Coordinates of C-alpha atoms in Angstrom, one line a residue:
M1 CA -36.0 71.0 36.3
F2 CA -33.8 69.1 38.7
D3 CA -36.9 68.2 40.8
N4 CA -38.5 66.7 37.7
F5 CA -35.3 64.7 37.1
L6 CA -35.4 63.4 40.6
K7 CA -39.1 62.4 40.3
T8 CA -38.4 60.6 37.1
A9 CA -35.4 58.8 38.5
A10 CA -37.4 57.8 41.6
L11 CA -40.3 56.5 39.4
C12 CA -37.9 54.4 37.3
L13 CA -36.3 53.0 40.5
A14 CA -39.7 52.1 41.9
V15 CA -40.7 50.3 38.7
A16 CA -37.4 48.4 38.7
V17 CA -37.8 47.4 42.3
G18 CA -41.4 46.3 41.6
V19 CA -40.3 44.2 38.7
I20 CA -37.6 42.5 40.8
A21 CA -39.9 42.0 43.7
G22 CA -42.6 40.6 41.4
G23 CA -40.1 38.2 39.9
A24 CA -38.8 37.1 43.3
A25 CA -42.4 36.5 44.5
A26 CA -43.2 34.4 41.5
A27 CA -40.1 32.4 41.9
A28 CA -40.9 31.8 45.6
T29 CA -44.1 30.0 44.8
Y30 CA -42.9 28.4 41.6
P31 CA -44.1 26.0 40.3
A32 CA -47.8 26.3 41.2
Q33 CA -49.1 24.5 38.1
P34 CA -48.1 21.9 35.5
I35 CA -45.1 22.7 33.3
K36 CA -45.2 22.1 29.6
I37 CA -42.1 21.3 27.5
V38 CA -42.4 21.7 23.8
V39 CA -40.3 19.4 21.6
G40 CA -39.8 20.4 18.0
F41 CA -39.7 16.8 16.7
G42 CA -42.0 13.9 16.7
P43 CA -42.5 11.1 19.3
A44 CA -39.6 8.7 19.7
S45 CA -37.0 11.2 18.3
A46 CA -33.9 11.6 20.4
A47 CA -35.0 15.0 21.7
D48 CA -38.5 13.5 22.6
I49 CA -37.0 10.5 24.5
L50 CA -34.6 12.6 26.4
T51 CA -37.2 15.2 27.3
R52 CA -39.6 12.6 28.6
L53 CA -36.9 10.8 30.7
I54 CA -35.8 14.1 32.2
G55 CA -39.4 15.4 32.7
K56 CA -40.4 12.5 34.8
R57 CA -37.5 13.1 37.2
M58 CA -38.1 16.8 37.2
E59 CA -41.7 16.2 38.4
V60 CA -40.4 14.7 41.6
K61 CA -38.0 17.6 42.3
L62 CA -40.5 20.3 41.4
G63 CA -43.7 18.8 42.7
Q64 CA -45.7 19.5 39.6
P65 CA -46.6 17.4 36.5
V66 CA -44.3 18.0 33.5
I67 CA -46.2 17.6 30.2
V68 CA -44.3 17.0 26.9
E69 CA -45.9 18.4 23.7
N70 CA -44.6 17.5 20.3
R71 CA -44.8 20.4 17.8
A72 CA -42.9 19.4 14.8
G73 CA -42.3 21.4 11.7
N74 CA -39.6 23.5 9.8
S75 CA -36.7 21.7 11.6
S76 CA -38.3 22.4 15.0
M77 CA -38.4 26.2 14.4
I78 CA -42.2 26.2 14.7
G79 CA -42.0 25.0 18.3
A80 CA -39.1 27.3 19.1
E81 CA -40.9 30.4 17.9
A82 CA -44.1 29.4 19.7
V83 CA -42.2 29.1 23.0
A84 CA -40.4 32.4 22.4
R85 CA -43.8 34.0 22.3
A86 CA -45.1 32.3 25.4
P87 CA -45.3 34.1 28.8
A88 CA -42.0 34.2 30.6
D89 CA -43.2 32.5 33.7
G90 CA -41.4 29.2 33.6
Y91 CA -44.5 27.1 32.6
T92 CA -43.7 26.7 28.9
L93 CA -40.2 25.4 28.0
F94 CA -38.5 24.3 24.9
T95 CA -36.2 21.4 24.1
A96 CA -33.8 22.8 21.5
T97 CA -31.3 20.9 19.4
I98 CA -28.5 21.7 16.9
A99 CA -31.2 22.3 14.3
N100 CA -32.1 25.5 16.1
T101 CA -28.6 26.9 15.5
L102 CA -28.1 25.3 12.1
N103 CA -31.4 26.4 10.5
P104 CA -31.1 30.2 11.3
A105 CA -27.5 30.2 10.2
Q106 CA -28.5 28.6 6.9
T107 CA -31.5 30.7 6.1
K108 CA -30.1 33.9 7.5
S109 CA -33.2 34.1 9.8
D110 CA -33.6 36.8 12.4
F111 CA -34.3 34.1 15.0
D112 CA -31.6 34.1 17.7
L113 CA -31.9 31.1 20.0
G114 CA -29.7 32.5 22.8
K115 CA -31.5 35.9 22.8
M116 CA -35.1 34.8 22.2
L117 CA -35.0 32.0 24.7
A118 CA -33.3 31.7 28.0
P119 CA -30.9 28.8 28.4
I120 CA -31.5 26.4 31.3
A121 CA -29.2 23.4 30.8
L122 CA -27.5 21.5 28.1
L123 CA -29.0 18.0 28.6
G124 CA -27.1 15.7 26.2
V125 CA -25.4 15.0 23.0
V126 CA -26.1 12.4 20.3
P127 CA -22.6 11.7 19.0
N128 CA -21.9 11.9 15.2
V129 CA -19.3 9.4 14.1
L130 CA -17.1 9.5 10.9
V131 CA -17.3 6.1 9.3
A132 CA -16.2 4.6 5.9
H133 CA -16.9 1.6 3.8
P134 CA -14.2 -1.1 4.4
S135 CA -12.9 -0.6 0.8
V136 CA -11.6 2.9 1.6
P137 CA -7.8 2.4 1.8
A138 CA -7.2 4.3 5.1
S139 CA -6.9 3.0 8.6
N140 CA -6.8 6.3 10.5
L141 CA -7.8 9.9 10.2
S142 CA -4.4 11.1 8.9
E143 CA -4.4 8.4 6.2
L144 CA -8.0 9.3 5.2
I145 CA -7.1 13.0 4.9
A146 CA -4.0 12.2 2.8
L147 CA -6.2 9.9 0.6
A148 CA -8.8 12.6 0.1
K149 CA -6.2 15.2 -0.8
S150 CA -4.6 12.8 -3.3
R151 CA -8.0 12.2 -4.9
P152 CA -9.7 15.5 -5.0
E153 CA -13.5 15.4 -5.6
T154 CA -13.3 11.6 -5.9
L155 CA -14.4 10.3 -2.5
T156 CA -18.0 10.9 -1.4
F157 CA -19.7 11.8 1.8
G158 CA -23.3 10.8 2.2
S159 CA -25.6 13.2 4.2
S160 CA -29.2 13.1 5.4
G161 CA -30.1 16.2 3.4
A162 CA -28.8 19.7 2.6
G163 CA -28.2 21.8 5.7
T164 CA -28.6 18.9 8.1
A165 CA -26.2 18.1 10.9
S166 CA -24.6 15.3 8.9
H167 CA -24.2 17.5 5.9
M168 CA -22.6 20.4 7.8
A169 CA -20.4 17.9 9.7
A170 CA -19.0 16.9 6.3
E171 CA -18.6 20.6 5.2
L172 CA -16.8 21.4 8.4
F173 CA -14.5 18.4 7.9
N174 CA -13.6 19.6 4.3
E175 CA -12.9 23.1 5.7
K176 CA -10.7 22.0 8.5
A177 CA -8.9 19.2 6.7
G178 CA -8.4 21.2 3.5
T179 CA -10.1 18.4 1.4
S180 CA -12.7 18.4 -1.3
V181 CA -14.7 15.3 -0.6
V182 CA -18.0 15.4 -2.6
I183 CA -21.1 15.6 -0.4
V184 CA -24.1 13.7 -1.6
P185 CA -27.4 14.8 0.0
Y186 CA -30.1 12.2 0.4
Q187 CA -33.5 13.9 0.5
G188 CA -35.2 11.0 2.2
G189 CA -33.0 11.1 5.2
S190 CA -30.1 9.0 6.5
N191 CA -31.5 5.5 6.0
Q192 CA -30.9 5.4 2.3
A193 CA -27.5 7.0 2.7
V194 CA -26.5 4.3 5.3
S195 CA -27.8 1.6 2.9
D196 CA -25.6 3.0 0.1
L197 CA -22.6 3.3 2.4
L198 CA -23.0 -0.4 3.4
A199 CA -23.2 -1.3 -0.3
G200 CA -20.1 0.8 -1.1
R201 CA -21.9 3.2 -3.4
I202 CA -20.6 6.1 -1.3
A203 CA -17.4 6.1 0.7
L204 CA -17.9 8.1 3.9
M205 CA -20.5 9.5 6.2
F206 CA -21.1 11.3 9.5
N207 CA -24.1 9.9 11.3
V208 CA -25.3 9.2 14.8
A209 CA -23.4 6.6 16.7
A210 CA -26.4 4.5 17.7
T211 CA -27.2 3.9 14.0
L212 CA -23.6 3.1 13.0
A213 CA -22.3 1.2 16.0
P214 CA -23.8 -2.2 15.1
H215 CA -22.4 -2.0 11.6
V216 CA -18.9 -1.1 12.9
E217 CA -19.0 -4.0 15.4
A218 CA -20.0 -6.3 12.6
G219 CA -17.1 -5.1 10.5
K220 CA -19.3 -3.7 7.8
L221 CA -18.1 -0.2 8.4
K222 CA -14.9 1.2 10.0
A223 CA -15.0 4.2 12.4
F224 CA -12.3 6.9 12.3
A225 CA -13.4 9.4 14.9
V226 CA -16.3 10.8 17.0
A227 CA -17.3 14.3 15.9
Q228 CA -17.4 15.9 19.4
S229 CA -15.2 17.0 22.2
R230 CA -15.4 13.8 24.2
R231 CA -15.7 10.1 23.3
A232 CA -19.1 8.6 22.8
T233 CA -20.4 6.3 25.6
I234 CA -21.8 3.9 23.0
M235 CA -18.5 3.7 21.1
P236 CA -15.8 4.3 23.8
D237 CA -12.9 2.9 21.8
V238 CA -13.3 5.4 18.9
P239 CA -11.2 8.5 19.4
T240 CA -12.5 12.0 19.0
L241 CA -11.5 14.0 16.0
A242 CA -9.3 16.1 18.3
E243 CA -7.5 13.0 19.6
A244 CA -7.1 11.8 16.0
G245 CA -5.4 15.1 15.0
M246 CA -8.2 17.6 14.0
S247 CA -8.5 20.3 16.7
E248 CA -11.5 22.5 17.3
Y249 CA -14.0 20.3 15.7
D250 CA -17.4 19.6 17.4
A251 CA -20.5 18.6 15.4
G252 CA -22.4 16.5 18.0
V253 CA -26.2 16.6 17.9
W254 CA -26.8 18.5 21.1
I255 CA -30.1 18.7 23.0
G256 CA -30.9 21.4 25.6
L257 CA -33.7 23.0 27.7
L258 CA -34.7 26.7 27.4
A259 CA -37.4 29.0 28.6
P260 CA -38.8 32.2 27.0
A261 CA -36.4 35.2 27.3
G262 CA -37.2 37.3 30.4
T263 CA -38.1 34.4 32.7
P264 CA -36.9 35.3 36.2
S265 CA -33.4 34.0 36.9
A266 CA -34.6 32.4 40.1
I267 CA -37.0 30.2 38.1
I268 CA -34.3 29.5 35.5
D269 CA -31.9 28.4 38.3
R270 CA -34.5 26.1 39.9
L271 CA -35.3 24.5 36.6
S272 CA -31.6 24.1 35.9
I273 CA -31.0 22.3 39.2
A274 CA -33.9 20.0 38.6
A275 CA -32.8 19.1 35.1
N276 CA -29.2 18.5 36.2
E277 CA -30.2 16.3 39.0
A278 CA -32.5 14.3 36.7
L279 CA -29.5 13.7 34.4
K280 CA -27.6 12.1 37.3
D281 CA -30.3 9.5 37.9
E282 CA -28.9 6.0 37.2
E283 CA -32.0 4.8 35.4
V284 CA -31.9 7.9 33.1
Q285 CA -28.3 7.3 32.3
R286 CA -28.9 3.6 31.5
A287 CA -31.8 4.5 29.2
L288 CA -29.8 7.2 27.5
K289 CA -26.9 4.9 26.9
L290 CA -29.2 2.4 25.2
Q291 CA -30.4 5.3 22.9
G292 CA -26.8 6.3 22.2
T293 CA -27.2 9.7 23.9
D294 CA -24.5 11.0 26.2
P295 CA -25.9 13.0 29.2
V296 CA -24.0 16.3 29.7
G297 CA -25.5 18.9 32.1
S298 CA -24.5 22.5 32.6
T299 CA -25.3 25.8 34.3
P300 CA -27.5 28.3 32.4
K301 CA -24.4 30.4 31.7
E302 CA -22.4 27.5 30.4
F303 CA -25.3 26.6 28.1
A304 CA -25.6 30.2 26.9
D305 CA -21.9 30.3 26.1
F306 CA -22.2 27.0 24.3
I307 CA -25.2 28.3 22.1
R308 CA -23.3 31.5 21.3
A309 CA -20.3 29.6 20.1
D310 CA -22.4 27.1 18.2
V311 CA -24.2 29.9 16.3
E312 CA -21.0 31.6 15.3
K313 CA -19.4 28.2 14.2
W314 CA -22.3 27.4 11.9
K315 CA -22.5 30.9 10.5
A316 CA -18.8 30.7 9.6
A317 CA -19.3 27.2 8.1
F318 CA -22.2 28.3 5.9
A319 CA -20.2 31.4 4.8
A320 CA -17.3 29.1 3.8
V321 CA -19.7 26.9 1.8
D322 CA -21.1 30.0 0.0
A323 CA -17.6 31.2 -0.7
R324 CA -16.6 27.9 -2.4
K325 CA -19.6 28.0 -4.7

């Protein structure tokens, strides 16, 4: 009986060594063919632009073409699930965004981004900014919160649709500030909401800095804070919500690179180095600044920790929304 145990143990060890050796061999020759990055949104989206900029620089580092494929649908979940089913060989990657943690949290889906895909690097963040129509009688975040508390369910937040980043940024604000600002979802997206904000038909909105910055500079809107942990490159004079007095708030529209779960760690590390080096390219940084995207960069572990925290944050936020209904 003990002999059988030893034989079984030896077989398991041999299989494990073979798997490790196979992974190491594959990593040693990687990449030997073009690499495809799937983007879950259409051409000219923030995720698409960032992916194409990074991909061109990664080609130089990796010595193989990097092909970007747009596979939009279901808030990018179609693309995410397709890449999760792809071979774990480093030749099919996915550009994820905040939508891939928001959507499963909202729909209670079994899809788990950090488990079904292997994090490579957090690439960048498109900052969300809290703005108001000039008629709102508040000049800073403390005054705005006091105003909202004195007028419960009177002020209005515009959002680009139920469950979107701008909607949940507003929900998170209400939760942390203890306010009850009414959230108005615009099914056609953010353009109509911004138009109504400029006209004074709604009072407040969280939206991407690149869209709002020209209106703030023109005095048509006033900015209270950036909804992420650091200031936005495109609006450097606007404080973060933490600086303005609201701690532990981060609702930036992040973008990151992942591979199918099970991809050898040596390949993940090589891709991470290539992506992070691409982010340091001066031309890439200039192009991203024009688009209103802040380059970030991270190790695979740092990105994995970030995703885990983001998933838990949005699960708690949706649970709080359900509890208030």
